[in-house]
Each structure stands twice: as structure tokens, then as C-alpha cells.
PDB file of C-alpha atoms in Angstrom:
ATOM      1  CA  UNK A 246      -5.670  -0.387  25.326  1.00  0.00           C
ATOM      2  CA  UNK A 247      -5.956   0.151  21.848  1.00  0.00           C
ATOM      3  CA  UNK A 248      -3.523  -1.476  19.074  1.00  0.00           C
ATOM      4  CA  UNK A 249      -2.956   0.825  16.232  1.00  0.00           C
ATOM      5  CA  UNK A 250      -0.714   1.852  13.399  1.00  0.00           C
ATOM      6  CA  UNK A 251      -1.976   5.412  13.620  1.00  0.00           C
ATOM      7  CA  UNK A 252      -1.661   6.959   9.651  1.00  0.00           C
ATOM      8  CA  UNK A 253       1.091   4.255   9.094  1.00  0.00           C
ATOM      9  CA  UNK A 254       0.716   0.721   7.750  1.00  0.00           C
ATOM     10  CA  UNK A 255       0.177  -2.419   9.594  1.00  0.00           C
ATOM     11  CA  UNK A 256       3.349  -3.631  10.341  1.00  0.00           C
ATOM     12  CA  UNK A 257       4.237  -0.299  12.220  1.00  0.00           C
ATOM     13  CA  UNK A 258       0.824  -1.463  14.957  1.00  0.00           C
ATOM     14  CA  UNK A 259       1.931  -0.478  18.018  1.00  0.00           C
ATOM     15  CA  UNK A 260       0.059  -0.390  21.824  1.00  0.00           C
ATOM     16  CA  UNK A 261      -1.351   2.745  22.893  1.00  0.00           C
ATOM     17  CA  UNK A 262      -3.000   2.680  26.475  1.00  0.00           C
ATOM     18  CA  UNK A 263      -5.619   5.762  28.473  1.00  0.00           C
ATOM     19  CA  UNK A 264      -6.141   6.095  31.138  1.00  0.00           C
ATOM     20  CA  UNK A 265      -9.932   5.827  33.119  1.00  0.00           C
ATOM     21  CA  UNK A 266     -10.378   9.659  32.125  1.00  0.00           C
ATOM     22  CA  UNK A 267      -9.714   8.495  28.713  1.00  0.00           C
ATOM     23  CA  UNK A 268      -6.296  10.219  27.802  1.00  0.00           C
ATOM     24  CA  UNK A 269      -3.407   9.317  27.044  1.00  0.00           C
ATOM     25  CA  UNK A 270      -0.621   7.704  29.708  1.00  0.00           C
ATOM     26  CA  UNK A 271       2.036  10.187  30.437  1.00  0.00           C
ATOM     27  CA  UNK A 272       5.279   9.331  29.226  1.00  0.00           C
ATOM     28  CA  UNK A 273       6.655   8.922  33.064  1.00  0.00           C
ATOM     29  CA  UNK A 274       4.247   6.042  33.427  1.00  0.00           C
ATOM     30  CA  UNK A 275       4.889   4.624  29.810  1.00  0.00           C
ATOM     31  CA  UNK A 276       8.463   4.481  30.884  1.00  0.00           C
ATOM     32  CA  UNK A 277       7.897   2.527  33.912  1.00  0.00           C
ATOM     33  CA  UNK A 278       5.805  -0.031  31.989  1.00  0.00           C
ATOM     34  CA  UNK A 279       8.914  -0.629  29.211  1.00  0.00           C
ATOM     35  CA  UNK A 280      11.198  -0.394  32.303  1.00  0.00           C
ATOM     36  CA  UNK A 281       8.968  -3.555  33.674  1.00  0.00           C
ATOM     37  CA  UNK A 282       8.469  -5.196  30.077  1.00  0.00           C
ATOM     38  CA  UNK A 283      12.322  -5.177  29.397  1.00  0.00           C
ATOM     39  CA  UNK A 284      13.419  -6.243  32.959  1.00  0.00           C
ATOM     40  CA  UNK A 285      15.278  -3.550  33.556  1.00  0.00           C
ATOM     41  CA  UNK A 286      13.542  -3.055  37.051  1.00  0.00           C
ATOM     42  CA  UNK A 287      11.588  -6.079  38.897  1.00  0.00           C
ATOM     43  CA  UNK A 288       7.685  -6.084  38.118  1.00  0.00           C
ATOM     44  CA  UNK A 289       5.307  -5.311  40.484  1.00  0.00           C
ATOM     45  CA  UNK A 290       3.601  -8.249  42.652  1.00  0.00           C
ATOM     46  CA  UNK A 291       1.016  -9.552  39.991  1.00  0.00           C
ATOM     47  CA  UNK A 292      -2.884  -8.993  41.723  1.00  0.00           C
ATOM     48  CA  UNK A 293      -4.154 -12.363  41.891  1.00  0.00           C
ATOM     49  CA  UNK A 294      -7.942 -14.063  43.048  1.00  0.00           C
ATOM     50  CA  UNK A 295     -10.631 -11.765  44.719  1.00  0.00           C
ATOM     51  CA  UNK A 296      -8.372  -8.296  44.080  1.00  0.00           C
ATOM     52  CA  UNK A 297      -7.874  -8.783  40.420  1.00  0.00           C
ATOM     53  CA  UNK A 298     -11.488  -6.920  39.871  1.00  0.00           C
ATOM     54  CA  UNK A 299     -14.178  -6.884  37.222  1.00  0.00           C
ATOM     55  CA  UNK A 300     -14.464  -7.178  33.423  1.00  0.00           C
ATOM     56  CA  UNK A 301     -17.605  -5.745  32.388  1.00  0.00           C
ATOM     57  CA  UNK A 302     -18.002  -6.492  28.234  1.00  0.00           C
ATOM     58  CA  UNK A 303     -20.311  -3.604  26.483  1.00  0.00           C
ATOM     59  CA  UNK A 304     -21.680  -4.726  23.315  1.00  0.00           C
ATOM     60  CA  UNK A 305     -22.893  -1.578  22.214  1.00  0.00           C
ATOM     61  CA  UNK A 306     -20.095   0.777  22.608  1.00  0.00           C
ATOM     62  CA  UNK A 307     -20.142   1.773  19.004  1.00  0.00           C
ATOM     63  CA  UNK A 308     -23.767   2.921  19.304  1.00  0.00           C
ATOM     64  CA  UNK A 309     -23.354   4.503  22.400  1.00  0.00           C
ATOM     65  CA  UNK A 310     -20.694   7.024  20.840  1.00  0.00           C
ATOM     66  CA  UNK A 311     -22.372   7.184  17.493  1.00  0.00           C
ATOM     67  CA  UNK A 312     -25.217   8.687  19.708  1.00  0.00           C
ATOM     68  CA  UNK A 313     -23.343  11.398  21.025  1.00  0.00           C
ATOM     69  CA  UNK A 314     -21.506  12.073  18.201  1.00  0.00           C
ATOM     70  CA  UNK A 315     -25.014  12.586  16.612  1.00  0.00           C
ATOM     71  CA  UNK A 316     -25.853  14.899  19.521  1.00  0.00           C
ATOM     72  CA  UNK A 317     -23.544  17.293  18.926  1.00  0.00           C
ATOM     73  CA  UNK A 318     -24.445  17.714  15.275  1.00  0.00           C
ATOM     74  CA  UNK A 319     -26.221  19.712  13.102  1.00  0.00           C
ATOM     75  CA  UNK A 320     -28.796  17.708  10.197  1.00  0.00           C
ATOM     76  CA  UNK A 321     -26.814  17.650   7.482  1.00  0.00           C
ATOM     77  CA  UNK A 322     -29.927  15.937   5.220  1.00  0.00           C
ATOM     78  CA  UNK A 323     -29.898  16.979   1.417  1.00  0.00           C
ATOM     79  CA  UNK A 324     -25.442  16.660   1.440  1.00  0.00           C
ATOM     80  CA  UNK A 325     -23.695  14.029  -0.279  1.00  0.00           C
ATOM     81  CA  UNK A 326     -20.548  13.102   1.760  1.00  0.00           C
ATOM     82  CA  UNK A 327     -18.015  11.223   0.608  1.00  0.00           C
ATOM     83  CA  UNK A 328     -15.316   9.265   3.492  1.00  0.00           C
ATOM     84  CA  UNK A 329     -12.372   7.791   3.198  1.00  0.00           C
ATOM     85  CA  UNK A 330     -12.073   5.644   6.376  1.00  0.00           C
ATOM     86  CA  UNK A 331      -8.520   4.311   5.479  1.00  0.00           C
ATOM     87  CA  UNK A 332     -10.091   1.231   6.009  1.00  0.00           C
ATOM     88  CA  UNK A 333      -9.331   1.804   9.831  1.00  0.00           C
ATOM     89  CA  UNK A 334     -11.063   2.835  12.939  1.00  0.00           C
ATOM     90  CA  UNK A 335     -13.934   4.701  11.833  1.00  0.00           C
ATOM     91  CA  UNK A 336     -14.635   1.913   8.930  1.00  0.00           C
ATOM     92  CA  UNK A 337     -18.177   1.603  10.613  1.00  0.00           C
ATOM     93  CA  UNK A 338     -18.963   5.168  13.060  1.00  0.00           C
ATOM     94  CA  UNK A 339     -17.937   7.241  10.133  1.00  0.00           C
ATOM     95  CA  UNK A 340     -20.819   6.331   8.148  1.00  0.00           C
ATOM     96  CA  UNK A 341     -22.936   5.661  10.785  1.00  0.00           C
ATOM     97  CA  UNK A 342     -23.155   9.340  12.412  1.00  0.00           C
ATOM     98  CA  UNK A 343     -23.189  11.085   8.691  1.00  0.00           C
ATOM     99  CA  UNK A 344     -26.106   8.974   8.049  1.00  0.00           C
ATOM    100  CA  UNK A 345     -27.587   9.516  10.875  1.00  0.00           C
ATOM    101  CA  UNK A 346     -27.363  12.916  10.822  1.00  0.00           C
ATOM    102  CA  UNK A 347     -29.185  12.723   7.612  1.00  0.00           C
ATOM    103  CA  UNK A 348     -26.786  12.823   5.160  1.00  0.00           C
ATOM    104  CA  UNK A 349     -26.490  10.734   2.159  1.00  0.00           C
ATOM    105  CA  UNK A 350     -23.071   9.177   2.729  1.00  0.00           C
ATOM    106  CA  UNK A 351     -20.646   6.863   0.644  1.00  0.00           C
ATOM    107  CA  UNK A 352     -17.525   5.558   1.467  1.00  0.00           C
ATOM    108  CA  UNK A 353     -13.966   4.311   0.598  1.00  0.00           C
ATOM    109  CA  UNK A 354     -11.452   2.840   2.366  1.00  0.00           C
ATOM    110  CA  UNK A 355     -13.988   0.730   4.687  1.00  0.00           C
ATOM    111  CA  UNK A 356     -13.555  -2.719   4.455  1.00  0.00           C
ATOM    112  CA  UNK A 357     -10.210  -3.661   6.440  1.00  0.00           C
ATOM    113  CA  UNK A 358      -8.989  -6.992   6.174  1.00  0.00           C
ATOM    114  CA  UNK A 359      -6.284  -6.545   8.937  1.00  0.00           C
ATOM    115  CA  UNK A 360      -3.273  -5.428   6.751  1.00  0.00           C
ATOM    116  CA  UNK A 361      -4.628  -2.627   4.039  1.00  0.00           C
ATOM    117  CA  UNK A 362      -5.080  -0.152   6.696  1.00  0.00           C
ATOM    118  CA  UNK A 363      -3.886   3.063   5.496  1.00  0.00           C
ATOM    119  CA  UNK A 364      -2.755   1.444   1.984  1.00  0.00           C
ATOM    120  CA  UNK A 365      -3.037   3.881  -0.716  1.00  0.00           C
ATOM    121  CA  UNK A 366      -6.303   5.594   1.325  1.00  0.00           C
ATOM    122  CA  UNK A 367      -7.245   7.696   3.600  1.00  0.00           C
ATOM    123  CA  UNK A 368      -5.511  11.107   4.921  1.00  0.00           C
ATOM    124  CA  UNK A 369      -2.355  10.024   3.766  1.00  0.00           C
ATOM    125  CA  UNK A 370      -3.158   9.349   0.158  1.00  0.00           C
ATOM    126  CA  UNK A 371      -5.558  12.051  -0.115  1.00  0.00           C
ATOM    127  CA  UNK A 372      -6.207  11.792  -4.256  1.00  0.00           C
ATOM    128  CA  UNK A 373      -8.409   8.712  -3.648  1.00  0.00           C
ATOM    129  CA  UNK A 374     -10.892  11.167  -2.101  1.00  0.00           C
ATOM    130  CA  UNK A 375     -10.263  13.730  -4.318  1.00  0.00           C
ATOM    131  CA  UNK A 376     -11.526  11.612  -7.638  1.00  0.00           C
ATOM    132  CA  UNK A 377     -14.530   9.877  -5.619  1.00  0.00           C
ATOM    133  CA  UNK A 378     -15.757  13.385  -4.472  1.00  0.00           C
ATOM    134  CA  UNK A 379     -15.740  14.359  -7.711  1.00  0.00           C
ATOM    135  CA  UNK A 380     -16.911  10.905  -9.648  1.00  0.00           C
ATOM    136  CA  UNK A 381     -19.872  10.903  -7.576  1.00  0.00           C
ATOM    137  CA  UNK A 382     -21.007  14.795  -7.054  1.00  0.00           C
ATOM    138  CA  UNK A 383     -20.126  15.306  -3.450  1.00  0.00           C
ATOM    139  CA  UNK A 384     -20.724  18.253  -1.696  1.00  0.00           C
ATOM    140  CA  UNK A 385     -17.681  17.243   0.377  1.00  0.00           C
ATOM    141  CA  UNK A 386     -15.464  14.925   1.408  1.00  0.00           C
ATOM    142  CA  UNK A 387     -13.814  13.915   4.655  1.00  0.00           C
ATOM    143  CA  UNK A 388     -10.185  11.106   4.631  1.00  0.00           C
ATOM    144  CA  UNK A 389      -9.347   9.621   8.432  1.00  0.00           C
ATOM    145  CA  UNK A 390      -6.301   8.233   9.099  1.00  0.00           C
ATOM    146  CA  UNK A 391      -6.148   4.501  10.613  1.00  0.00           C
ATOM    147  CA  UNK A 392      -6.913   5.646  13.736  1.00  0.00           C
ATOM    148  CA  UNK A 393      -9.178   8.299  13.174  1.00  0.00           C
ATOM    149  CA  UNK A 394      -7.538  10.963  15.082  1.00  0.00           C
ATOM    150  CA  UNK A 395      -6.378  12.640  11.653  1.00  0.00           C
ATOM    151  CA  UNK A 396      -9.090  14.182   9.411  1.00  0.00           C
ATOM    152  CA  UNK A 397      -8.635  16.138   5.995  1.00  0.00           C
ATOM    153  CA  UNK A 398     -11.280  17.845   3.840  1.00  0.00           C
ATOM    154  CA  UNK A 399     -12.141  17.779   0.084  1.00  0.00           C
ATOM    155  CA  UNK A 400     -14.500  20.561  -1.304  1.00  0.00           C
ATOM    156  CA  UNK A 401     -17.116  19.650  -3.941  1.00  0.00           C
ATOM    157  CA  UNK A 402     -14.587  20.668  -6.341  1.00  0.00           C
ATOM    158  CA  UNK A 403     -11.797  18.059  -5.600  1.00  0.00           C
ATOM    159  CA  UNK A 404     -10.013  20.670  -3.859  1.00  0.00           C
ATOM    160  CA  UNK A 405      -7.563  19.890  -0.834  1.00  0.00           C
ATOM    161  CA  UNK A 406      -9.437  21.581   2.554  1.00  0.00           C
ATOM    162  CA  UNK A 407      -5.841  21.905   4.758  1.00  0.00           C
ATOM    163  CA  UNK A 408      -6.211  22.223   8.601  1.00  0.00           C
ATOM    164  CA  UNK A 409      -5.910  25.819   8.820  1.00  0.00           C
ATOM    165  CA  UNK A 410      -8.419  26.335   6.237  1.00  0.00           C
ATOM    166  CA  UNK A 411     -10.709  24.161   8.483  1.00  0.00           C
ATOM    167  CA  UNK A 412     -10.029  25.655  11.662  1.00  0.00           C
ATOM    168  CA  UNK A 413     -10.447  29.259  10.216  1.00  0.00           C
ATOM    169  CA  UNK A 414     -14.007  28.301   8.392  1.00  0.00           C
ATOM    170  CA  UNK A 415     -14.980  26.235  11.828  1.00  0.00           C
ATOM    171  CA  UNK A 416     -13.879  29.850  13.601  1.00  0.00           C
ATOM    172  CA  UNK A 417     -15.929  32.263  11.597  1.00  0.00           C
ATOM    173  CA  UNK A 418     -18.609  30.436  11.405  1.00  0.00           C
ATOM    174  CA  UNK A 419     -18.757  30.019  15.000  1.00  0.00           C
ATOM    175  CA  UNK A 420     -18.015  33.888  15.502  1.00  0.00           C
ATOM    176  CA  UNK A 421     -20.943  34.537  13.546  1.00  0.00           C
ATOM    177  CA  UNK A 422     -22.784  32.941  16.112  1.00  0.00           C
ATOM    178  CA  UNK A 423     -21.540  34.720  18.892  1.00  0.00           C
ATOM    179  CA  UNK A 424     -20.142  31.220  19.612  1.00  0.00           C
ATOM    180  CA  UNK A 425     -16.424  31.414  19.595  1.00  0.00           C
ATOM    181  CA  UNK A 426     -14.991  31.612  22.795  1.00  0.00           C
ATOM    182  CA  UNK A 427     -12.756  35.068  23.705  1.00  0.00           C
ATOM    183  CA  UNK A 428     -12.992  35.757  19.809  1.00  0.00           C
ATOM    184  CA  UNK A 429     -10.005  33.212  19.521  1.00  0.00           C
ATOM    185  CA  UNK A 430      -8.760  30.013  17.356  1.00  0.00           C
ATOM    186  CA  UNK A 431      -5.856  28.071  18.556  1.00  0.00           C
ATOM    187  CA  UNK A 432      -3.335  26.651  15.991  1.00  0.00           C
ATOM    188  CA  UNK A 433      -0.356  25.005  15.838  1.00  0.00           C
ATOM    189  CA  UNK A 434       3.159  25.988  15.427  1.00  0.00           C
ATOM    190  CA  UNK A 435       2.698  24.746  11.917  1.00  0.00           C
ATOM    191  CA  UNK A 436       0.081  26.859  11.154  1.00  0.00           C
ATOM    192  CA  UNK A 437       0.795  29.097   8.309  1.00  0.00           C
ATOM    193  CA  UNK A 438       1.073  32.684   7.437  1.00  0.00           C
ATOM    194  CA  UNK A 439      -2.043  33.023   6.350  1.00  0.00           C
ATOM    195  CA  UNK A 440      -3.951  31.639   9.329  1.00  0.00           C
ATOM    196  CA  UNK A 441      -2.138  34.367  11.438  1.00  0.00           C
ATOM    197  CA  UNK A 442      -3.517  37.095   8.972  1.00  0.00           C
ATOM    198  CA  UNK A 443      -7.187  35.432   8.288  1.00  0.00           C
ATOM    199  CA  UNK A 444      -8.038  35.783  11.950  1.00  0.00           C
ATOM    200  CA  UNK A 445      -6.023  38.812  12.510  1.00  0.00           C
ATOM    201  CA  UNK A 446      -8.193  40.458   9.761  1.00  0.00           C
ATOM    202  CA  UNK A 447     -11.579  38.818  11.516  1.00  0.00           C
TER     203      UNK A 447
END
């Protein structure tokens, strides 16, 4: 179960829950749960004693993902990064995998005090990134949203790095390699023009 507010501010938190594969519950099963919550159908007989199962409490979860984060990297030592972590979810992984990974990182946006998530930082107030990349002579920058599942890009210039842009260097790059699976990228249906006729032209 995680409580978030996703790129929104605090007072929009809301529950999300996954499932033991660790997606997302679909929506039929989301409904049955508000159908139960606003008694609009009689809840289940509540598992009590012996059947109610175990809790098992892992300290280190945050260094267990950090570690395969890091595995799938590349050493990034010698870059400056800059992060906005909208003082949200990735507050502390953020900077712990870019370091880790060699880089010399420094952050905004990482100290939440329960209500400034996503205030005036991170992906959805992009120019705070934009000045730090540039006040402090970063190769590049990279703003989260509150829940980390959003993630814009700032060049060393102060530039704006928009998801198509991202997903069409991330492509070539990997094409280069021989690495990009049936020569394709997969966008979105907001996707722009010139994503179609970048990887056409590739």
C-alpha cells in the first residue's frame, strides 16, 4: 500500500495498493474494495487468529533496491548531477544510486516535512532545476515528481529535456549498440511530430 499525492500536493494523498507481482490493482478489484468501504455490498468475513498470516518488517528495503538500481547502471564518475526530488519519494534513493554510481550528485527538493511535497519543485515546477543546473555547472539534471514515477531532464545548458527527446536519445543510443529491440521505440499518443520523424529517419 503506498499513500501518495503522485505530482500533486499533499492534501490530494490518496491510497494506491499492488499487488504481490508488484503492479497495480485492476480497476475491477479497486471497485470491489470502495464497493466494501462505502457499504454498498456486505464485507467479506474478516480473517481472524492463526489464518490472518505473517508480517515480516525489512529494514533495508531502500538498500536492497538502491543495489539493483546500481546494477543496471553504467559509472557515471567525473558528472555533476543535479535532482530535484520534489521533496518526495526518491528524497533519499535518488541520491543514493547517482552517488553510487560515481557521480558527484546535489540535490533539491529533498527534505520533506510531510506537506511541501511537490511545492514549487520537482517535475512540475521544472525552473527550480533549471537555475540549480546552471548555478552549480551541472552536466545534467533530473526533477521526480512526489512519487517518483515522473522524471524530466535538464541539459547542462538549463535547457528543458521533454520525454520524447529522452526516449529518442535513450533509442539511438541503444541502436548504436545493437541493443534496441526490433529497431523500435514505443511512445505515447502524446508523442509529437517530431518523434514520429526522428525515428522514422533512424
Amino acid at each position: 500500500v503506498v499513500i501518495s499525492a503522485s505530482h500533486n500536493s499533499f492534501e490530494f494523498n490518496g491510497i494506491k495498493f499492488f499487488n504481490n507481482q508488484g503492479y497495480k490493482l485492476p480497476d475491477a478489484i479497486e471497485n470491489e474494495i470502495e464497493e466494501i468501504l462505502f457499504d454498498e455490498v456486505e464485507a467479506p468475513k474478516i480473517v481472524t487468529h492463526e489464518k490472518i498470516g505473517k508480517v515480516i518488517e525489512k529494514g533495508n528495503c531502500l538498500d536492497d533496491y538502491a543495489k539493483y538500481l546500481v546494477s543496471l547502471g553504467k559509472s557515471l564518475k567525473g558528472k555533476k548531477i543535479a535532482l530535484d526530488c520534489a521533496n518526495g519519494a526518491s528524497y533519499k534513493i535518488a541520491q543514493k544510486v547517482f552517488s553510487e554510481l560515481g557521480a558527484e550528485v546535489m540535490a533539491i527538493g529533498n527534505a520533506p516535512d510531510g506537506i511541501n511535497i511537490n511545492r514549487d519543485c520537482g517535475s512540475t515546477h521544472i525552473s527550480a532545476l533549471q537555475k540549480f543546473v546552471t548555478d552549480i555547472g551541472a552536466d545534467i539534471g533530473f526533477a521526480f515528481d512526489g512519487d517518483a514515477d515522473r522524471l524530466l531532464a535538464i541539459d547542462e545548458n538549463g535547457e528543458f529535456v521533454d520525454g520524447d527527446k529522452i526516449l529518442m536519445i535513450c533509442g539511438l543510443h541503444l541502436k548504436r549498440q545493437g541493443k534496441l529491440k526490433n529497431n523500435a521505440i514505443v511512445g505515447t499518443i502524446m508523442s509529437n511530430l517530431g518523434f514520429d520523424l526522428a525515428g522514422k529517419e533512424n
